[in-house]
Coordinates of C-alpha atoms and ligand atoms in Angstrom, one line a residue:
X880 CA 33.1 -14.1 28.9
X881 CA 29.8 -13.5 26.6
X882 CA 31.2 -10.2 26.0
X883 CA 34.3 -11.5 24.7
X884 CA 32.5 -14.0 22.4
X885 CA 30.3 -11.4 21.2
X886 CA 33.3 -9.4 20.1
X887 CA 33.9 -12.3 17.8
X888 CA 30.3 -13.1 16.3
X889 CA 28.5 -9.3 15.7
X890 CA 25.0 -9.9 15.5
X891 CA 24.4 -10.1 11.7
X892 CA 21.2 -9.0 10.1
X893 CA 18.8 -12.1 9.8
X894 CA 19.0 -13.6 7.1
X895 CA 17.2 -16.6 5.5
X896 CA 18.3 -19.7 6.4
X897 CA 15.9 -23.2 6.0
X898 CA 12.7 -21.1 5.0
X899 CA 14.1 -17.8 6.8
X900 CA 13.4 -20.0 9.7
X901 CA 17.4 -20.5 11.2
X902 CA 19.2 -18.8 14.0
X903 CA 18.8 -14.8 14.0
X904 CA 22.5 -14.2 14.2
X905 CA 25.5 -15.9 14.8
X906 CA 25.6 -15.2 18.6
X907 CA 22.6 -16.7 19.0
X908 CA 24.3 -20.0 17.3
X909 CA 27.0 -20.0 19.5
X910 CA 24.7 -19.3 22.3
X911 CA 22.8 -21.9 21.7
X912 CA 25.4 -24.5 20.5
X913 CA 27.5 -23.6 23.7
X914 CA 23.6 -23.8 26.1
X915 CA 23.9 -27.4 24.1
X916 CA 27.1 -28.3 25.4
X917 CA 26.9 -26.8 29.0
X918 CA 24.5 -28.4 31.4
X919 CA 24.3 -31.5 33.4
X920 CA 27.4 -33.3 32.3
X921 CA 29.5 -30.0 33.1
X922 CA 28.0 -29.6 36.7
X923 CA 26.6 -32.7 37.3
X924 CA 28.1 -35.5 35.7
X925 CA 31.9 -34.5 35.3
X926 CA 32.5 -34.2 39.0
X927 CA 31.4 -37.2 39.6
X928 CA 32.5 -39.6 37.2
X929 CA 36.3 -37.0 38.1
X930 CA 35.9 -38.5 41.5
X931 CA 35.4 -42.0 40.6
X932 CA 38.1 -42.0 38.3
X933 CA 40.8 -40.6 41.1
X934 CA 40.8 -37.1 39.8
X935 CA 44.2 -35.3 38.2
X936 CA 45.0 -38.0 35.8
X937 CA 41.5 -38.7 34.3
X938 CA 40.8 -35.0 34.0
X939 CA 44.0 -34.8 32.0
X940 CA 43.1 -37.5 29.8
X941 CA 39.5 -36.1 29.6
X942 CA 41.4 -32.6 28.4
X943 CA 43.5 -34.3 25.4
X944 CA 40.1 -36.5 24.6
X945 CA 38.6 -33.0 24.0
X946 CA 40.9 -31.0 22.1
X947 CA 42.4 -33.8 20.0
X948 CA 39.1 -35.9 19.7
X949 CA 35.9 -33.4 20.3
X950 CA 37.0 -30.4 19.1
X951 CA 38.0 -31.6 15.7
X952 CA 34.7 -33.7 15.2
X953 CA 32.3 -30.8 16.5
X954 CA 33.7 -29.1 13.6
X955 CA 33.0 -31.9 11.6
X956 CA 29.5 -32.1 12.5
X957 CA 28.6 -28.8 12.4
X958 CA 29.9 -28.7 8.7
X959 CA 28.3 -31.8 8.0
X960 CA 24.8 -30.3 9.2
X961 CA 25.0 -27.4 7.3
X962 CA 26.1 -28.7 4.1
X963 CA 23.5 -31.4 4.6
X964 CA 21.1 -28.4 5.2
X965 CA 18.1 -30.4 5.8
X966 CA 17.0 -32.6 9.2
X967 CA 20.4 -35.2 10.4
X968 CA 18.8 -38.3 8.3
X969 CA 17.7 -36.2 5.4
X970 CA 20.6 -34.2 4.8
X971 CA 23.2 -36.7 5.2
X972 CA 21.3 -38.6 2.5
X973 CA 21.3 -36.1 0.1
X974 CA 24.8 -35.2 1.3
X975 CA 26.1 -38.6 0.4
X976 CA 24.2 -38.8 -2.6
X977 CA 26.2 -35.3 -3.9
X978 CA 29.5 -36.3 -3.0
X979 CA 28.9 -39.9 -4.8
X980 CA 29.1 -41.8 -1.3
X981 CA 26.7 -44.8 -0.3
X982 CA 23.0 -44.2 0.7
X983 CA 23.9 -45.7 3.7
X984 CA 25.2 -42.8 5.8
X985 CA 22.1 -42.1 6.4
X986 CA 22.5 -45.0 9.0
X987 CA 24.6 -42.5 10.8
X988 CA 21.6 -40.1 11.4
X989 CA 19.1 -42.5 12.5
X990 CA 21.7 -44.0 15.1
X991 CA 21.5 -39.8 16.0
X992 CA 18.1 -39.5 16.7
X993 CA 18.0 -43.2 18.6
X994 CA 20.6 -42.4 20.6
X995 CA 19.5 -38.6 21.8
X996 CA 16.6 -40.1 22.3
X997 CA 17.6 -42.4 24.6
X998 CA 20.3 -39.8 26.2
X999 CA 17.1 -37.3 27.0
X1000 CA 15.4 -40.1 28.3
X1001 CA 17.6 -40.3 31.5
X1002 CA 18.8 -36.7 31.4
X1003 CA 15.6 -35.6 31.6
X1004 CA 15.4 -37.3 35.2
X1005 CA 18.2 -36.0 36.3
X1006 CA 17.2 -32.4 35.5
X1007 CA 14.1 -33.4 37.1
X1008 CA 16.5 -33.9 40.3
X1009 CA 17.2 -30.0 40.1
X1010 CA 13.6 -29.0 40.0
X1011 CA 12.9 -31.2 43.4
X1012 CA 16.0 -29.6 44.9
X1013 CA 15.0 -26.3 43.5
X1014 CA 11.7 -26.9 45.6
X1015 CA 14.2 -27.5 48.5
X1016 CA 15.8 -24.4 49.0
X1017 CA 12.6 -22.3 48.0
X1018 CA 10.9 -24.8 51.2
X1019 CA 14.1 -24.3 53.7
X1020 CA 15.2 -27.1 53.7
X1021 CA 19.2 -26.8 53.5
X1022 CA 19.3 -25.8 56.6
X1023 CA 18.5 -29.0 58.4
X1024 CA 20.5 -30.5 55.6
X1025 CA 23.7 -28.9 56.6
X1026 CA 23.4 -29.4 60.1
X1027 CA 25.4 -32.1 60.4
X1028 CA 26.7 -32.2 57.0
X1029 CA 27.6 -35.1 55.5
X1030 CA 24.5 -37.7 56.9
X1031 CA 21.9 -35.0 56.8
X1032 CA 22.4 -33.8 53.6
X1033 CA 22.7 -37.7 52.2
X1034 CA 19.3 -38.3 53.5
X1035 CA 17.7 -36.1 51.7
X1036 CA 18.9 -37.3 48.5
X1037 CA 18.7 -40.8 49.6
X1038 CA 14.8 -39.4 50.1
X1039 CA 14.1 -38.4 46.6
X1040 CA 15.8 -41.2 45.2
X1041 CA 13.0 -43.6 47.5
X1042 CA 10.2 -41.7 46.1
X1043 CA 9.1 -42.8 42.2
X1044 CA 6.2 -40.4 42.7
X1045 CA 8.2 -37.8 43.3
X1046 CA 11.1 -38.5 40.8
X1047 CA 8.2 -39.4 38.3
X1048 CA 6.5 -35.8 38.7
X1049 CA 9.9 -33.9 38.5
X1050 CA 11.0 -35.9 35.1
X1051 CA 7.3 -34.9 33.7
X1052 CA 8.1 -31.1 34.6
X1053 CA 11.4 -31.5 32.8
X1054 CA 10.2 -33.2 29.8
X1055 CA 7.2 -30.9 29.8
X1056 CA 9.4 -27.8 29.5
X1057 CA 11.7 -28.6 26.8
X1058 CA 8.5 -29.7 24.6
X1059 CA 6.6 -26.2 25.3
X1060 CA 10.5 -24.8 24.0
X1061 CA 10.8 -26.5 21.4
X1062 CA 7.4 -27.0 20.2
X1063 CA 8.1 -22.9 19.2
X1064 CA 10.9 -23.4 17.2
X1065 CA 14.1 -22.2 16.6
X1066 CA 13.6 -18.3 16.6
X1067 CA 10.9 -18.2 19.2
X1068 CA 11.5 -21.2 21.5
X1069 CA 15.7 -22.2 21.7
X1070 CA 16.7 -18.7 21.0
X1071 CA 14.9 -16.8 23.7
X1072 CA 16.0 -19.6 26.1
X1073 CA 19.6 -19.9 25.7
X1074 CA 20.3 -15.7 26.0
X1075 CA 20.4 -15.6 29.5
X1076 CA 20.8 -18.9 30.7
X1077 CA 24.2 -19.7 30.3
X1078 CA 25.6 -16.7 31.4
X1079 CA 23.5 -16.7 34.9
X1080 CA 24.8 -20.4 35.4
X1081 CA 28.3 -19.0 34.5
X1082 CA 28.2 -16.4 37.0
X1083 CA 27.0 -18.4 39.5
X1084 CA 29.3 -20.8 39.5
X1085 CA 31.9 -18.3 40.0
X1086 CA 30.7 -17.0 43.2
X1087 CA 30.1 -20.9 44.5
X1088 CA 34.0 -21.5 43.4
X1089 CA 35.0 -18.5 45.9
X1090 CA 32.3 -19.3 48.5
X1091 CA 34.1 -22.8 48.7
X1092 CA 37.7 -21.3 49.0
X1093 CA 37.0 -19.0 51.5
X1094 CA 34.6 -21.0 53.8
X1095 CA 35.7 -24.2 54.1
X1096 CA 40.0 -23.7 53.1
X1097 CA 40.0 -26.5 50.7
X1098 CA 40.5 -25.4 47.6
X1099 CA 44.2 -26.3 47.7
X1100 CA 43.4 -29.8 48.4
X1101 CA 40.4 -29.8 45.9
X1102 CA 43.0 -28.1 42.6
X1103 CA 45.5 -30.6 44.1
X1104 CA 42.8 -33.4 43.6
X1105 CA 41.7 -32.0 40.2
X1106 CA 44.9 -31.4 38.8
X1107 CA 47.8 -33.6 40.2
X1108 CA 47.9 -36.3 37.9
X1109 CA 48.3 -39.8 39.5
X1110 CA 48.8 -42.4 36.9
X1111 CA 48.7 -45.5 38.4
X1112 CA 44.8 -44.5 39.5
X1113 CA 44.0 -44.9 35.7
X1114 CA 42.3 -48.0 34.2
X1115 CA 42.0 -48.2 30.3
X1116 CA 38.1 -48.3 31.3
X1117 CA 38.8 -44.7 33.0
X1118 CA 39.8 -43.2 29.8
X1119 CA 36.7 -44.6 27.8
X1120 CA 35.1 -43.1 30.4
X1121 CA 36.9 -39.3 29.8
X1122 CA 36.7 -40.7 26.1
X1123 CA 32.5 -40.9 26.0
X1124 CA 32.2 -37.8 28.7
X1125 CA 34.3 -35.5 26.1
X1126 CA 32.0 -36.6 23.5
X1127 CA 28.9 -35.8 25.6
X1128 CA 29.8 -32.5 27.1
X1129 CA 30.3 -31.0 23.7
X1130 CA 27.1 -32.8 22.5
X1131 CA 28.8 -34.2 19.9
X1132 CA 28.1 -37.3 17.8
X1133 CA 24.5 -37.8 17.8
X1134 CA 24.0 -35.3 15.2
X1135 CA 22.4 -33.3 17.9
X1136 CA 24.9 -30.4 16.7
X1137 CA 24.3 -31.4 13.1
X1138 CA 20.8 -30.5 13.6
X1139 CA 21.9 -27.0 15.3
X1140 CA 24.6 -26.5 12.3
X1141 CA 22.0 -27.0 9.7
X1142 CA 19.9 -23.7 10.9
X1143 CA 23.9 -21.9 10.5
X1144 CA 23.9 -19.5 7.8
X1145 CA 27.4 -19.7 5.5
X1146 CA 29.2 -17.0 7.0
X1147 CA 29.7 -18.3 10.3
X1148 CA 32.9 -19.7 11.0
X1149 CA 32.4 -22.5 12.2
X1150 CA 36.1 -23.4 13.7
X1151 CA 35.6 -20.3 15.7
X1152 CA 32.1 -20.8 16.7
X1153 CA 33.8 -24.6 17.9
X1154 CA 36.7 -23.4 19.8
X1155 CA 34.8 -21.0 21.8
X1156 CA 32.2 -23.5 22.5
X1157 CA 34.6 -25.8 23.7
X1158 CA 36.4 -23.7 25.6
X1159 CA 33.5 -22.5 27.6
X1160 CA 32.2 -25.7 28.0
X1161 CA 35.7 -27.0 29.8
X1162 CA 35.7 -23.6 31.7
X1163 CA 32.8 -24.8 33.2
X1164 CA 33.2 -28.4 34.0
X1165 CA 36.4 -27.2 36.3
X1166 CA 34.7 -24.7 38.1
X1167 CA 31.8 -26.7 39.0
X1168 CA 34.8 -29.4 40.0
X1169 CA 36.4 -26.4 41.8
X1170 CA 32.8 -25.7 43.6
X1171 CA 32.2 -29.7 44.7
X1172 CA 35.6 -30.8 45.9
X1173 CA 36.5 -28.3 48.8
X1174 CA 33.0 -29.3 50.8
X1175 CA 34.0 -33.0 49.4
X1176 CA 36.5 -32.8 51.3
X1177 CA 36.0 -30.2 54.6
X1178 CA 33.0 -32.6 55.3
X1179 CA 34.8 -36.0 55.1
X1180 CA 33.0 -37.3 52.1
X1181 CA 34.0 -39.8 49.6
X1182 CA 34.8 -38.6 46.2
X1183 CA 33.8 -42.2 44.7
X1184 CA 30.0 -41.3 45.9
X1185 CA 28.8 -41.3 42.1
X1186 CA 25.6 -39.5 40.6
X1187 CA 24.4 -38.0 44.1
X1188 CA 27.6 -36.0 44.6
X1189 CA 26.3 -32.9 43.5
X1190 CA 23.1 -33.4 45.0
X1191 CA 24.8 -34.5 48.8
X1192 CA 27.8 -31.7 48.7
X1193 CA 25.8 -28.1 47.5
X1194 CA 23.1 -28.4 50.0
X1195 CA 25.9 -28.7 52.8
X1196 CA 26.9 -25.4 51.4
X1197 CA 24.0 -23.8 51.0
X1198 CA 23.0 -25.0 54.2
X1199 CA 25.9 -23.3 56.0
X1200 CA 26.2 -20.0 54.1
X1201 CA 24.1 -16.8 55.3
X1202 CA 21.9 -16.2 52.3
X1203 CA 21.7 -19.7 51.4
X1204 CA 18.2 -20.2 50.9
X1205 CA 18.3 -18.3 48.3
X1206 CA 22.1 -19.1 46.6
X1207 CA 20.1 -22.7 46.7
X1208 CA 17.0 -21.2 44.8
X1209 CA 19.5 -19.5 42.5
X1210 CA 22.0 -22.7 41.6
X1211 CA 19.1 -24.7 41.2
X1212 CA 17.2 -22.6 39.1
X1213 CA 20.0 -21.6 36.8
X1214 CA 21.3 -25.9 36.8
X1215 CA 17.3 -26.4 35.6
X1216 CA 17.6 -23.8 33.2
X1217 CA 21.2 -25.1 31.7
X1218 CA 19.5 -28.5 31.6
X1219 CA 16.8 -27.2 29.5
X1220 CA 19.4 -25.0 27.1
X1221 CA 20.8 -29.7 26.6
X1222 CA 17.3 -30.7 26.8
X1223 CA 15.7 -29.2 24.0
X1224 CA 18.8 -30.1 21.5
X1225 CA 18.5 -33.5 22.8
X1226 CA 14.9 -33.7 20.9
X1227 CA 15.4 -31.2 18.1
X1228 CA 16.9 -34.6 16.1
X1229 CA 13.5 -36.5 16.8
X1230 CA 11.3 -33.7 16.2
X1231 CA 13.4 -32.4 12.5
X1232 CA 12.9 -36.2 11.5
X1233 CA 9.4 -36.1 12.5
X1234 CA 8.5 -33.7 11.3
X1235 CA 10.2 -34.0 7.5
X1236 CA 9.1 -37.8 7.2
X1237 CA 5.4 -38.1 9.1
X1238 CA 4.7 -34.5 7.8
X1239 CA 3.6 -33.7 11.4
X1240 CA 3.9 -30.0 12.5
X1241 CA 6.7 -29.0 15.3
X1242 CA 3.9 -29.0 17.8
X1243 CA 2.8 -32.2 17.2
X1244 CA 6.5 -34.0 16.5
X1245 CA 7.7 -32.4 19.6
X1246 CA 4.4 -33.3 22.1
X1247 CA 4.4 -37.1 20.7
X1248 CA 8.2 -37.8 20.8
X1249 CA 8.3 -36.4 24.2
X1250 CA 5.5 -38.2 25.8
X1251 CA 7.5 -41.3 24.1
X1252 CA 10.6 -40.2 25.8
X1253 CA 9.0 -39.8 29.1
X1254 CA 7.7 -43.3 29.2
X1255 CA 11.0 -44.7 28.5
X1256 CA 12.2 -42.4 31.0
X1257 CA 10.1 -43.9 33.6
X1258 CA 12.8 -46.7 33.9
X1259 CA 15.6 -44.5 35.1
X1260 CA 12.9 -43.1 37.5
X1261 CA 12.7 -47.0 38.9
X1262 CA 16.1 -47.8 38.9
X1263 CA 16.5 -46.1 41.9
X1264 CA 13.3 -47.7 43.8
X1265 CA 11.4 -50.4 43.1
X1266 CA 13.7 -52.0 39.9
X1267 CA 17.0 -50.9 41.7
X1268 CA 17.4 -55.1 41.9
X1269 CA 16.9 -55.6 38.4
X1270 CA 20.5 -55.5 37.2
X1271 CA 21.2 -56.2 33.6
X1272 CA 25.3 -56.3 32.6
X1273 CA 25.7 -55.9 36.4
X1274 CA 24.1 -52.2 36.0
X1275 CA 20.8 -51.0 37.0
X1276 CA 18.8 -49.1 33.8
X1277 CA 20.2 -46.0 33.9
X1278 CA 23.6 -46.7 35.0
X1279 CA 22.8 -49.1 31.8
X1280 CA 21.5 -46.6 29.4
X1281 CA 24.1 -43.6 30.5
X1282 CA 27.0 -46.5 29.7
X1283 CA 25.1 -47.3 26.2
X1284 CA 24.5 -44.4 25.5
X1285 CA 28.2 -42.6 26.3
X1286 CA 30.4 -45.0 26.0
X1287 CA 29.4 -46.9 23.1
X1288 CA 26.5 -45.2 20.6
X1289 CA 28.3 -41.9 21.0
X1290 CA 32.4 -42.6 20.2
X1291 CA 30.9 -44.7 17.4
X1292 CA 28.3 -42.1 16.2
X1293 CA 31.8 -40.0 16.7
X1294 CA 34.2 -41.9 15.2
X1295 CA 31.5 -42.2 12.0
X1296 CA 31.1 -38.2 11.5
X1297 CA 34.5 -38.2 11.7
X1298 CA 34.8 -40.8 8.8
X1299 CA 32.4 -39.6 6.5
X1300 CA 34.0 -35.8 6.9
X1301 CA 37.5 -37.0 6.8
X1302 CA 37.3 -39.1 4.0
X1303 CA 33.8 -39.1 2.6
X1304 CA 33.3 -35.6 1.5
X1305 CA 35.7 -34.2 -0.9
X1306 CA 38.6 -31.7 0.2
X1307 CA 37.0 -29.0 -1.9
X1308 CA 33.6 -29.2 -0.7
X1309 CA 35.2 -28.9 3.1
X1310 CA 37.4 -26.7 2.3
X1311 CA 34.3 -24.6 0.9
X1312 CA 31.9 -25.3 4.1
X1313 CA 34.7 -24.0 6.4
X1314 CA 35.5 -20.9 4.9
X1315 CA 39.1 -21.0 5.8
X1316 CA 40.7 -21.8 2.3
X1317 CA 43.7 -23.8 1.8
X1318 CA 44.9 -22.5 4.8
X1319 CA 47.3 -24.0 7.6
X1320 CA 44.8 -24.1 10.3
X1321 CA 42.1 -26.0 7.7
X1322 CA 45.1 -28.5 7.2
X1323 CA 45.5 -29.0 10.5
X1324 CA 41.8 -29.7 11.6
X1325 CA 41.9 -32.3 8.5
X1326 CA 45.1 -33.9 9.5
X1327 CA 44.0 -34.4 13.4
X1328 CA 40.3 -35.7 12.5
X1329 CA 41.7 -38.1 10.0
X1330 CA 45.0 -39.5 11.8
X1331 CA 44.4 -38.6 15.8
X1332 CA 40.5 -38.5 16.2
X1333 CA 39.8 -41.8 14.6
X1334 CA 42.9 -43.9 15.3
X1335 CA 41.9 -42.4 18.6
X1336 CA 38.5 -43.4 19.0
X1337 CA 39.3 -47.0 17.4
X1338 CA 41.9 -47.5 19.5
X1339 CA 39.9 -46.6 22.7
X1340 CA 36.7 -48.8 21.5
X1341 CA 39.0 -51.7 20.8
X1342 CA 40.9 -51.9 23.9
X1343 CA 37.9 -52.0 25.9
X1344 CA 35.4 -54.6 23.8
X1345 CA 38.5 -56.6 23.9
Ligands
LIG1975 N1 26.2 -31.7 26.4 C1 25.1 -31.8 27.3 C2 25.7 -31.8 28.7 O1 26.9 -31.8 28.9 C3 24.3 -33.0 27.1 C4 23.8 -33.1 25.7 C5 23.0 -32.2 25.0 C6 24.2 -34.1 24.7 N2 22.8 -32.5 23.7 C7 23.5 -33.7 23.5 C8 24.9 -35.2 24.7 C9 23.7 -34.4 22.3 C10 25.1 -35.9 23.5 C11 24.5 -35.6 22.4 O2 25.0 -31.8 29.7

């Protein structure tokens, strides 16, 4: 797969970029776009929310909601970033200003940095859940896990999740690793990261797809569960649901990606660089679907089971498998690692702002706003324990703050990028950005973001504030 990408994006020379300080060569943008994209919501999040939603019919909706809403507005983004040029709330300023628009777009890039922020500060938690479970396979503890499946390996989720100490620690590891990364910037920190993250992860997932075939003989039942549609399982809330997961798997509409397109240097496609981000990002999300569903279902569990499923199904298999100590070690490792590769793109927004407007220095910008994040993360870390009563809009805080956060800040952060690109900057100007010309596929892209991707998104936000 990275070789075939590679094929498309030959390393050019470095060139200078935002004070000759931007991505070394287009690879390393789409590495680190695609690192962006893939990580908890692919592996983590996607199977379960899949599972809750009834599987085949909400995984088809989640496909259209990507190509026909995501896709087309991660192009837009990315343009919009690197014809702002500048940090999301800067650039789109000045980007309005030039193209005679209100100063008030800027709007659009503080509702980015609010709502990363606020997206890191429960993801970090969750990749926090990796590094405990990392510690559990490197301890051996998979094996009493698996032994008889289902309960055992429950309980020691339903462990971590009693213990704020724990949970607490974990989140501080995570938070603390994606400010040491980003705290080095683009060239020395995100780029060095992402090279051989994504493709471990990738390859790894692979072999956990074929471990699950052949050892439990589900896999029939799992792609007939993932891809048999059944529409009378689906709820208009299910596909605002696929809707808000499309947006955050691609890590689009919280100028996270605008902030990554803004280090881009001009001749970069960026429809290419999108396509074959999305792509590998989907790939992903079924396979790690593909990996969960056959020990789903060999070991009797319920696919409703929510945020744990991950956590409660691998350990069964790595439990049972001869090597799987270490297969555990590896998966966990290489899910830490992919959460990192989110992580750090999740604060880039905060720190560019930072450091533009306070004049602080990336080290400083990216130690502050991380502390900041971690605090607020600390109420995710409760929700589970001690504050799992305290139940705002019927939701405890992160259930809370992941529905906020996905299904409301980022179609509308979404639905405004798509806007302000559609109809705010001029045809010429887009036309320029995107290097394609006047050509049919740069019709296309305009046509679909202006009359599919917004009547889209409206039409999904509507029916369900309604
Ligand atoms: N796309 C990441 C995932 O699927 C999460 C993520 C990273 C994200 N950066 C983002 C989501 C920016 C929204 C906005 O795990």
């Amino acid at each position: 797969m990275s070789a075939r990408i590679e094929n498309l994006y030959l390393p050019a020379r470095p060139t200078e970029v935002r004070r000759g300080k931007g991505w070394s060569t287009r690879f390393a943008f789409v590495l680190a776009a695609a690192g962006s994209a893939v990580g908890l919501g692919n592996v983590w999040k996607f199977p379960y929310i899949a599972g809750e939603h009834g599987g085949g019919a909400f995984v088809l909706v989640y496909l259209a909601c990507v190509m026909l809403i995501g896709l087309p507005i991660l192009i837009a983004e990315i343009v919009l970033g690197r014809r702002g040029g500048s940090s999301p709330i800067h650039g789109l300023r000045a980007l309005a200003s030039r193209e005679g628009r209100s100063p008030n777009w800027r709007y659009l890039g503080w509702l980015g940095v609010a709502g990363t922020f606020l997206i890191l500060s429960f993801y970090s938690v969750v990749a926090g859940w990796s590094i405990a479970y990392l510690w559990y396979a490197v301890s051996g503890q998979f094996g009493a896990a698996a032994a008889d499946s289902a309960a055992s390996a429950g309980a020691l989720f339903a462990g971590l999740k009693a213990s704020p100490a724990t949970m607490l620690a974990c989140h501080a590891l995570a938070m603390a690793a994606t400010v040491l990364v980003v705290a080095r910037g683009i060239r020395n920190g995100l780029e060095r990261a992402v090279r051989w993250m994504v493709p471990g992860l990738f390859v790894l997932l692979v072999a956990l797809v074929i471990y699950a075939a052949v050892a439990t003989g589900e896999f029939g039942r799992a792609a007939a569960f993932m891809f048999r549609p059944d529409f009378s399982a689906l709820s208009w809330d299910a596909v605002l649901v696929a809707l808000g997961h499309a947006f955050f798997t691609l890590s689009v509409g919280m100028t996270a990606m605008m902030a990554y397109g803004s280090h881009l240097e001009k001749k970069v496609s960026v429809a290419k660089a999108s396509v074959a981000i999305a792509g590998l990002d989907t790939l992903v999300a079924l396979l790690a679907c593909l990996a969960v569903f056959p020990i789903v279902f060999a070991n009797g569990l319920q696919t409703e089971i929510g945020p744990g499923l991950l956590f409660v199904t691998m350990p069964i298999a790595f439990g049972q498998m001869p090597g799987g100590e270490f297969a555990g070690m590896l998966f966990f490792l290489f899910l830490g690692l992919a959460a990192l590769t989110s992580t750090i793109s999740l604060l880039e927004p905060t720190v560019e702002h930072l450091e533009q407007r306070a004049g602080w220095n990336r080290r400083r910008a990216a130690a502050l706003s991380g502390l900041a994040i971690w605090i607020v993360g600390i109420g995710s870390v409760l929700a589970f324990n001690l504050w799992s009563g305290f139940t705002p809009f019927g939701k405890n805080l992160f259930d809370l703050l992941d529905f906020v956060t996905a299904n409301l800040m980022l179609p509308i952060g979404g639905l405004l990028i798509a806007i302000f690109a559609g109809w705010g900057l001029s045809r010429a100007s887009l036309a320029e950005e995107l290097g394609l010309g006047e050509s049919p596929v740069f019709r296309l892209w305009r046509f679909v973001l202006r009359y599919v991707a917004v009547p889209g998104v409206v039409l999904v936000l509507v029916y369900n504030l309604l």
